PDB file of C-alpha atoms in Angstrom:
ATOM      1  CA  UNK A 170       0.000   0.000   0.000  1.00  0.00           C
ATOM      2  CA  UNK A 171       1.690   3.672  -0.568  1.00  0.00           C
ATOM      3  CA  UNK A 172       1.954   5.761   1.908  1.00  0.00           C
ATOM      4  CA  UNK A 173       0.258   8.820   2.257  1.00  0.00           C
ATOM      5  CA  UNK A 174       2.390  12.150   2.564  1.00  0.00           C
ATOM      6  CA  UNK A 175       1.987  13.331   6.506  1.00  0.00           C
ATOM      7  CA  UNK A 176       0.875  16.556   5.802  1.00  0.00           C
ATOM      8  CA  UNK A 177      -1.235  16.659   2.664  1.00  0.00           C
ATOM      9  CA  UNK A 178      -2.972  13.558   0.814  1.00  0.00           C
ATOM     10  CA  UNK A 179      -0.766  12.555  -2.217  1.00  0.00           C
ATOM     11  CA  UNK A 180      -3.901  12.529  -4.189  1.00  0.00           C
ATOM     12  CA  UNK A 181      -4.443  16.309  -3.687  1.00  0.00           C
ATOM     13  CA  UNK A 182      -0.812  17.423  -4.805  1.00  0.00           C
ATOM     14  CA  UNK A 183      -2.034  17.775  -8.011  1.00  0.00           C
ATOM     15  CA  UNK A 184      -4.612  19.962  -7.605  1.00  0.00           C
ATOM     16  CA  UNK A 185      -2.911  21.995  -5.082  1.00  0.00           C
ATOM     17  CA  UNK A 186      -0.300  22.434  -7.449  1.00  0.00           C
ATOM     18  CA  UNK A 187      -1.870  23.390 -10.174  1.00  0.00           C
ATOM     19  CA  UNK A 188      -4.415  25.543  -8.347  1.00  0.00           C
ATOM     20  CA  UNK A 189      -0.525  27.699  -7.191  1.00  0.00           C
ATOM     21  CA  UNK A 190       0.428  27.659 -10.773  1.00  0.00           C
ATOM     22  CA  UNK A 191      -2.380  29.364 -12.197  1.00  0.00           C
ATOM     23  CA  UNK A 192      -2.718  31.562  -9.430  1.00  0.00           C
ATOM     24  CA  UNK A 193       0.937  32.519  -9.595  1.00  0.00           C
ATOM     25  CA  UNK A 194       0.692  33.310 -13.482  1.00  0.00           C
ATOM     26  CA  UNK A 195      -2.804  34.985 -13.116  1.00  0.00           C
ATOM     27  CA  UNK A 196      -0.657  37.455 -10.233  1.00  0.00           C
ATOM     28  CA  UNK A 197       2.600  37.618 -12.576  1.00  0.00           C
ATOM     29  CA  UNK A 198       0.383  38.963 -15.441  1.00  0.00           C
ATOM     30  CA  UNK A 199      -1.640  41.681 -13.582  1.00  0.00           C
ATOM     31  CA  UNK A 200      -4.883  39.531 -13.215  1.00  0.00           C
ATOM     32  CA  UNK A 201      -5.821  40.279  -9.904  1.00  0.00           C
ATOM     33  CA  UNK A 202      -9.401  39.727 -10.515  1.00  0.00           C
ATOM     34  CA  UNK A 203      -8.124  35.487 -11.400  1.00  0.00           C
ATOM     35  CA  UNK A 204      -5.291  35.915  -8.645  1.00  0.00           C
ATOM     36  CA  UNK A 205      -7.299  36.538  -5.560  1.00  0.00           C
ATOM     37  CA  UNK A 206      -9.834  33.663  -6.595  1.00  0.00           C
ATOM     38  CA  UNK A 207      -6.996  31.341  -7.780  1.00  0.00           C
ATOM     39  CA  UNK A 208      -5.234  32.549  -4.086  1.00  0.00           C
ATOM     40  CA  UNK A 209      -8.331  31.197  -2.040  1.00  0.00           C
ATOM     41  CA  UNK A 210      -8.728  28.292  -3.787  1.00  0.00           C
ATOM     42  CA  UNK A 211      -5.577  27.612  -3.315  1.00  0.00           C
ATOM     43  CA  UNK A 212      -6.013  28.049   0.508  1.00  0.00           C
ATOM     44  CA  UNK A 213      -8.825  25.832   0.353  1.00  0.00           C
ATOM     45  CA  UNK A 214      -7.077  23.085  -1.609  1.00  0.00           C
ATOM     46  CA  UNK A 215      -4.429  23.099   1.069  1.00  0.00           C
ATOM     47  CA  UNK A 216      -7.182  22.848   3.491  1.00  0.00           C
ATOM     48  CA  UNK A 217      -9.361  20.022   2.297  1.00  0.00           C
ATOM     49  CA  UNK A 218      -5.869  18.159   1.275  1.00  0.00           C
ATOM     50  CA  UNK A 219      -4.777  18.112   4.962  1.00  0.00           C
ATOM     51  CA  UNK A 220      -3.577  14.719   6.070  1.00  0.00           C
ATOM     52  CA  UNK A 221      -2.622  14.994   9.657  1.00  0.00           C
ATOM     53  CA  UNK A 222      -0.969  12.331  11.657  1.00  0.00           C
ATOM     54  CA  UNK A 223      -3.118  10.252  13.673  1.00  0.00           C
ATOM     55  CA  UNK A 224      -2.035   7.389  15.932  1.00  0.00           C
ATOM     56  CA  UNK A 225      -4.729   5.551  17.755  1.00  0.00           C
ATOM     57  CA  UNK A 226      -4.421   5.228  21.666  1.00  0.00           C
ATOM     58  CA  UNK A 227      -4.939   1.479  21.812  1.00  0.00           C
ATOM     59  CA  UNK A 228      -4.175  -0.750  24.674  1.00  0.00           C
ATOM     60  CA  UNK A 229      -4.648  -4.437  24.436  1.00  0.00           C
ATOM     61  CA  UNK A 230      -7.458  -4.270  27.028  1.00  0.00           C
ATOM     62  CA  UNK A 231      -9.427  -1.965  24.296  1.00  0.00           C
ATOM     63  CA  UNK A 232      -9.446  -5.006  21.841  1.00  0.00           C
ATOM     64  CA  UNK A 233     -11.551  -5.282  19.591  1.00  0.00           C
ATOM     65  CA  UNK A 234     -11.697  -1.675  19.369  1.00  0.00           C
ATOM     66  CA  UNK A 235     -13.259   0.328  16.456  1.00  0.00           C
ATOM     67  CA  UNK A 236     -12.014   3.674  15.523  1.00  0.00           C
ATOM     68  CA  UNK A 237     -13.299   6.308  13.251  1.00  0.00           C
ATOM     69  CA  UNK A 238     -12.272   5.808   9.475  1.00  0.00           C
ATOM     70  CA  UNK A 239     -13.323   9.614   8.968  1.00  0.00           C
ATOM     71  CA  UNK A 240     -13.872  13.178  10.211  1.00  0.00           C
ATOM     72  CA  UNK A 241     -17.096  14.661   9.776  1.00  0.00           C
ATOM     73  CA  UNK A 242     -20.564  14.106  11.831  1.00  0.00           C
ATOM     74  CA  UNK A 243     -22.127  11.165  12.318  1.00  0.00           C
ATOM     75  CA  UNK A 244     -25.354  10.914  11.009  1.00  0.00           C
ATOM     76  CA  UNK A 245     -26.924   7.815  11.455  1.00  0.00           C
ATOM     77  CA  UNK A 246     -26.682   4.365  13.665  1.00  0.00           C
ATOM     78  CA  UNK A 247     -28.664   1.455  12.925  1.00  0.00           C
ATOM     79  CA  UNK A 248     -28.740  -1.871  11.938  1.00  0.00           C
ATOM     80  CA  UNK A 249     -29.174  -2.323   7.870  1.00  0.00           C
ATOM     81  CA  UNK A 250     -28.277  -5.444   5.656  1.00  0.00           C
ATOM     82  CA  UNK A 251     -24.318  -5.530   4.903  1.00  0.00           C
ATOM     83  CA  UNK A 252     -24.053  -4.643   1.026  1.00  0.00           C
ATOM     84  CA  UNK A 253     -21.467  -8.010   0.767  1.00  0.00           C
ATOM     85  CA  UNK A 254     -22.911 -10.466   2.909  1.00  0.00           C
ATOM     86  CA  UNK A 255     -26.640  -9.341   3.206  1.00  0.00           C
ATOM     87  CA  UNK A 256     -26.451 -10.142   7.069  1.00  0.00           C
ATOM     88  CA  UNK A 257     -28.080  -7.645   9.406  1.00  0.00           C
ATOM     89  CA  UNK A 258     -25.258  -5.664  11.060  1.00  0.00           C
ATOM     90  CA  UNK A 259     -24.747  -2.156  12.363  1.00  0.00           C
ATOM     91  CA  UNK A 260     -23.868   0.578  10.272  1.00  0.00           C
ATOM     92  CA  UNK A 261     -22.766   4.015  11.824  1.00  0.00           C
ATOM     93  CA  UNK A 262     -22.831   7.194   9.047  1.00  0.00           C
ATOM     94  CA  UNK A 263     -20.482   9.573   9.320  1.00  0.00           C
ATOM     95  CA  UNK A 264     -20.834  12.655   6.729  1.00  0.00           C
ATOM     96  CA  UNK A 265     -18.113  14.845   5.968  1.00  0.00           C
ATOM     97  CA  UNK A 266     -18.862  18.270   5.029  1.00  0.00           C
ATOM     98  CA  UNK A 267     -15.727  20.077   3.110  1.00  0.00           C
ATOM     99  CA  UNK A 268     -14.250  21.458   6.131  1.00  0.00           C
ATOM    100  CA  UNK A 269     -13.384  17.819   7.280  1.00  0.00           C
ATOM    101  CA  UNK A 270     -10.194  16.178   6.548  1.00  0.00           C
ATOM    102  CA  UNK A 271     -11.418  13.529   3.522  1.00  0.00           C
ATOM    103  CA  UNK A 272      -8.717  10.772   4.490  1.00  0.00           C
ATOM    104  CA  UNK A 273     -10.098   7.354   5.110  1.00  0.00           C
ATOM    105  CA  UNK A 274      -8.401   5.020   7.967  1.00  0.00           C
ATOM    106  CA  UNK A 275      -8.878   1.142   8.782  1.00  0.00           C
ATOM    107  CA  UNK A 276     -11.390   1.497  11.411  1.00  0.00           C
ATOM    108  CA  UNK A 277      -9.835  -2.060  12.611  1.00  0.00           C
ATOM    109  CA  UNK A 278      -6.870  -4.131  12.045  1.00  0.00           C
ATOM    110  CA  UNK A 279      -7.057  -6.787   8.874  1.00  0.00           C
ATOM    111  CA  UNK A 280      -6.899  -8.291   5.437  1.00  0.00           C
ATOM    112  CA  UNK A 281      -8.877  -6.967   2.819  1.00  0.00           C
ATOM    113  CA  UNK A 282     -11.117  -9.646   1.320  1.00  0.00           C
ATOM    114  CA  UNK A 283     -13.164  -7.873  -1.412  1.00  0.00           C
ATOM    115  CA  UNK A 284     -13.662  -4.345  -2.680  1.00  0.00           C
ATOM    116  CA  UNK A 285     -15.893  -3.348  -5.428  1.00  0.00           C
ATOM    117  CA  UNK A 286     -16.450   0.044  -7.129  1.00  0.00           C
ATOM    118  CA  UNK A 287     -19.716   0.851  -8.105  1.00  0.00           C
ATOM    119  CA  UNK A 288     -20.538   4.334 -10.661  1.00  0.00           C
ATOM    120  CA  UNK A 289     -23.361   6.175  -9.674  1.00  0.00           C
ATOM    121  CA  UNK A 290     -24.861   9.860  -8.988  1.00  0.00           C
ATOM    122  CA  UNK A 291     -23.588  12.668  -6.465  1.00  0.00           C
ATOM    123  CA  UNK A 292     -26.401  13.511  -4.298  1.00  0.00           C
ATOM    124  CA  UNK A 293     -25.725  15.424  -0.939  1.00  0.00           C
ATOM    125  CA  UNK A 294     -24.095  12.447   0.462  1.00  0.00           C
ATOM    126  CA  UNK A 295     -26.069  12.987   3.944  1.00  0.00           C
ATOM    127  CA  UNK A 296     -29.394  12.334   1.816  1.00  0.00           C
ATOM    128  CA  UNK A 297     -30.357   8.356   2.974  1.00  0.00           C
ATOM    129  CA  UNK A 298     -30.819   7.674  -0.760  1.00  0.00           C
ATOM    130  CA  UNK A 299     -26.748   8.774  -1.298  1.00  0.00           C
ATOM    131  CA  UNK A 300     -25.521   4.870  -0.073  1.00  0.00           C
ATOM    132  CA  UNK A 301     -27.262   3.146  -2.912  1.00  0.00           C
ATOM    133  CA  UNK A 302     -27.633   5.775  -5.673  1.00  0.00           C
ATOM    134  CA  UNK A 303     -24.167   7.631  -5.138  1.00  0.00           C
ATOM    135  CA  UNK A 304     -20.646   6.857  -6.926  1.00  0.00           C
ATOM    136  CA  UNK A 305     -19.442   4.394  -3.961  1.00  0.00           C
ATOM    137  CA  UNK A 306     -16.488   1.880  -3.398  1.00  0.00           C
ATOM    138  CA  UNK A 307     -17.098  -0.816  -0.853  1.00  0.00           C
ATOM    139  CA  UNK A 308     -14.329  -2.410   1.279  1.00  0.00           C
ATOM    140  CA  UNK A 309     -14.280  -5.585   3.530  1.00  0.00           C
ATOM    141  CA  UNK A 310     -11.482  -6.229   5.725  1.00  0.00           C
ATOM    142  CA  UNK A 311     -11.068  -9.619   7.753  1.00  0.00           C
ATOM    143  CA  UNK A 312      -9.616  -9.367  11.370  1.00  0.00           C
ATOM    144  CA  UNK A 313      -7.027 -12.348  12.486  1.00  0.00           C
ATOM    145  CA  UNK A 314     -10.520 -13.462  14.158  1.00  0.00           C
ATOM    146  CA  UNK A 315     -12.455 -13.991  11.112  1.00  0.00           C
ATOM    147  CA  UNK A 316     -14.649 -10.825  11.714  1.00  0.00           C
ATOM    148  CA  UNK A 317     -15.427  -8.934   8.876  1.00  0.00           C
ATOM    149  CA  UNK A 318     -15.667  -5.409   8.812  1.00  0.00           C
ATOM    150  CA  UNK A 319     -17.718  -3.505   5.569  1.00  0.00           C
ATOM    151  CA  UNK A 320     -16.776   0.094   5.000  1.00  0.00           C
ATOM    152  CA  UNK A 321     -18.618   2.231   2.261  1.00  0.00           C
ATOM    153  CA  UNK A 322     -16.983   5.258   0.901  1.00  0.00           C
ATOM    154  CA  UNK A 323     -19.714   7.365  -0.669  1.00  0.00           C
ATOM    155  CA  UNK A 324     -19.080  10.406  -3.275  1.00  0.00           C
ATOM    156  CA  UNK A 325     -21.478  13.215  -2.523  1.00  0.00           C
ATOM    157  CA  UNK A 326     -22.462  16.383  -4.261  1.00  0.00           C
ATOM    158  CA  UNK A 327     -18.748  18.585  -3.584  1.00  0.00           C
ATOM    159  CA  UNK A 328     -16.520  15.494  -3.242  1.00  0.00           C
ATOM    160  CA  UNK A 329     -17.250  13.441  -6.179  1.00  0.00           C
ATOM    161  CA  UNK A 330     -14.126  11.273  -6.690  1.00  0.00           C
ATOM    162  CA  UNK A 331     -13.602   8.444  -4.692  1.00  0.00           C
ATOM    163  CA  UNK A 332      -9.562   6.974  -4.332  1.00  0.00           C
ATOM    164  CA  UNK A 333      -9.267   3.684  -2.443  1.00  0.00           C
ATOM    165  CA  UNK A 334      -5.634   2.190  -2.617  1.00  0.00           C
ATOM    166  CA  UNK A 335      -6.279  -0.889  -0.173  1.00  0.00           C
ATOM    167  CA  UNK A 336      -6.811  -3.879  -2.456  1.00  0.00           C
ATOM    168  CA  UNK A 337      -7.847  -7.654  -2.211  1.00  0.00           C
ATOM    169  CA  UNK A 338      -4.774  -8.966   0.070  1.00  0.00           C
ATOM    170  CA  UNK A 339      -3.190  -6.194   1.981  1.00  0.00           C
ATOM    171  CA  UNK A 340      -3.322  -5.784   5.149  1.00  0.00           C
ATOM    172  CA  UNK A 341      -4.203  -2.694   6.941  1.00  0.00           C
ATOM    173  CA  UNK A 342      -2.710  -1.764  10.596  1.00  0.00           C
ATOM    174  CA  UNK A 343      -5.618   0.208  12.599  1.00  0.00           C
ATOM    175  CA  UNK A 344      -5.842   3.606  11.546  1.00  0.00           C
ATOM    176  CA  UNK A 345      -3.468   3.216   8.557  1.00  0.00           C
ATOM    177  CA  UNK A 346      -4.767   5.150   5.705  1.00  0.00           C
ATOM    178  CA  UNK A 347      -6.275   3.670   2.626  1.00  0.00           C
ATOM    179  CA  UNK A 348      -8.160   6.083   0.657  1.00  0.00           C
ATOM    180  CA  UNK A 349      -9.877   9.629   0.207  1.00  0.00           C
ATOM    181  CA  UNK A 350     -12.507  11.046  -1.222  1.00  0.00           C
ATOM    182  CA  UNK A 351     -11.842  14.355  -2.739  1.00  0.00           C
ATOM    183  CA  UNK A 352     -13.171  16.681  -5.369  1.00  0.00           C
TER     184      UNK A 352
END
């Protein structure tokens, strides 16, 4: 799996980059009406890029233990049909608006044992009809007890593109970033 960049998500260098580029043209030439835009987007990039470093505070008398695999608010708890396995299992929601940091974690330790894109729409993603309509990749990891774990990541209406690195056979330490969803 490749690292992410502590920092900034390697997936928003790109933008961030180019967003500076055009900004520092637009204020090279004069443009100061493309400059100051170009400058807060730029800002903003930088923002919603942010990777910061997070270590979980795990002891062995926590395990199992579940951690967040995102900022943002959650939204919903209740129990709903896994989209892999059908069983009936808890799901928790958690929406992130585009003042949260958009890097996914392992919300537990283990394997991943399927992952599936699937296209779709870009509804608000805090809309209930967003988790079967939206643009959404779905990830199962396996703990070393056989548990399995499902997560969703869901595109919404701002952040539309969905990057998952983890892939059928890694193996993902708790809280070790896997993917983002950005614009």
């Amino acid at each position: 799996m490749q690292p992410s960049r502590p920092g900034v998500a390697l997936e928003g260098l790109p933008v961030i980059a180019l967003a500076a580029f055009a900004t520092l043209v637009a204020a090279l030439l004069g443009w100061g009406a493309l400059a100051v835009p170009g400058l807060v987007f730029t800002a903003f990039s930088l923002w919603f890029f942010r990777d910061p470093v997070r270590i979980p505070q795990v002891t062995e008398q926590d395990a199992p233990v579940v951690i967040s695999p995102a900022d943002g608010r959650v939204i919903a708890v209740d129990r709903q049909p896994d989209p892999v396995s059908g069983q009936l299992r808890t799901r928790v929601c958690i929406f992130m608006n585009v003042f949260n940091v958009h890097v996914n974690r392992a919300p537990v330790p283990g394997r991943v044992v399927y992952r599936k894109h699937h296209p779709g729409k870009f509804f608000n993603a805090s809309f209930d009809k967003a988790s079967i309509h939206n643009e959404r990749c779905v990830l199962t990891l396996e703990g070393g007890d056989g548990r399995r774990t499902t997560l969703v990541q869901i595109a919404g209406l701002v952040a539309r593109r969905i990057v998952c690195r983890a892939e059928p056979g890694d193996v993902l330490a708790l809280g070790e970033r896997f993917g983002c969803i950005m614009f």
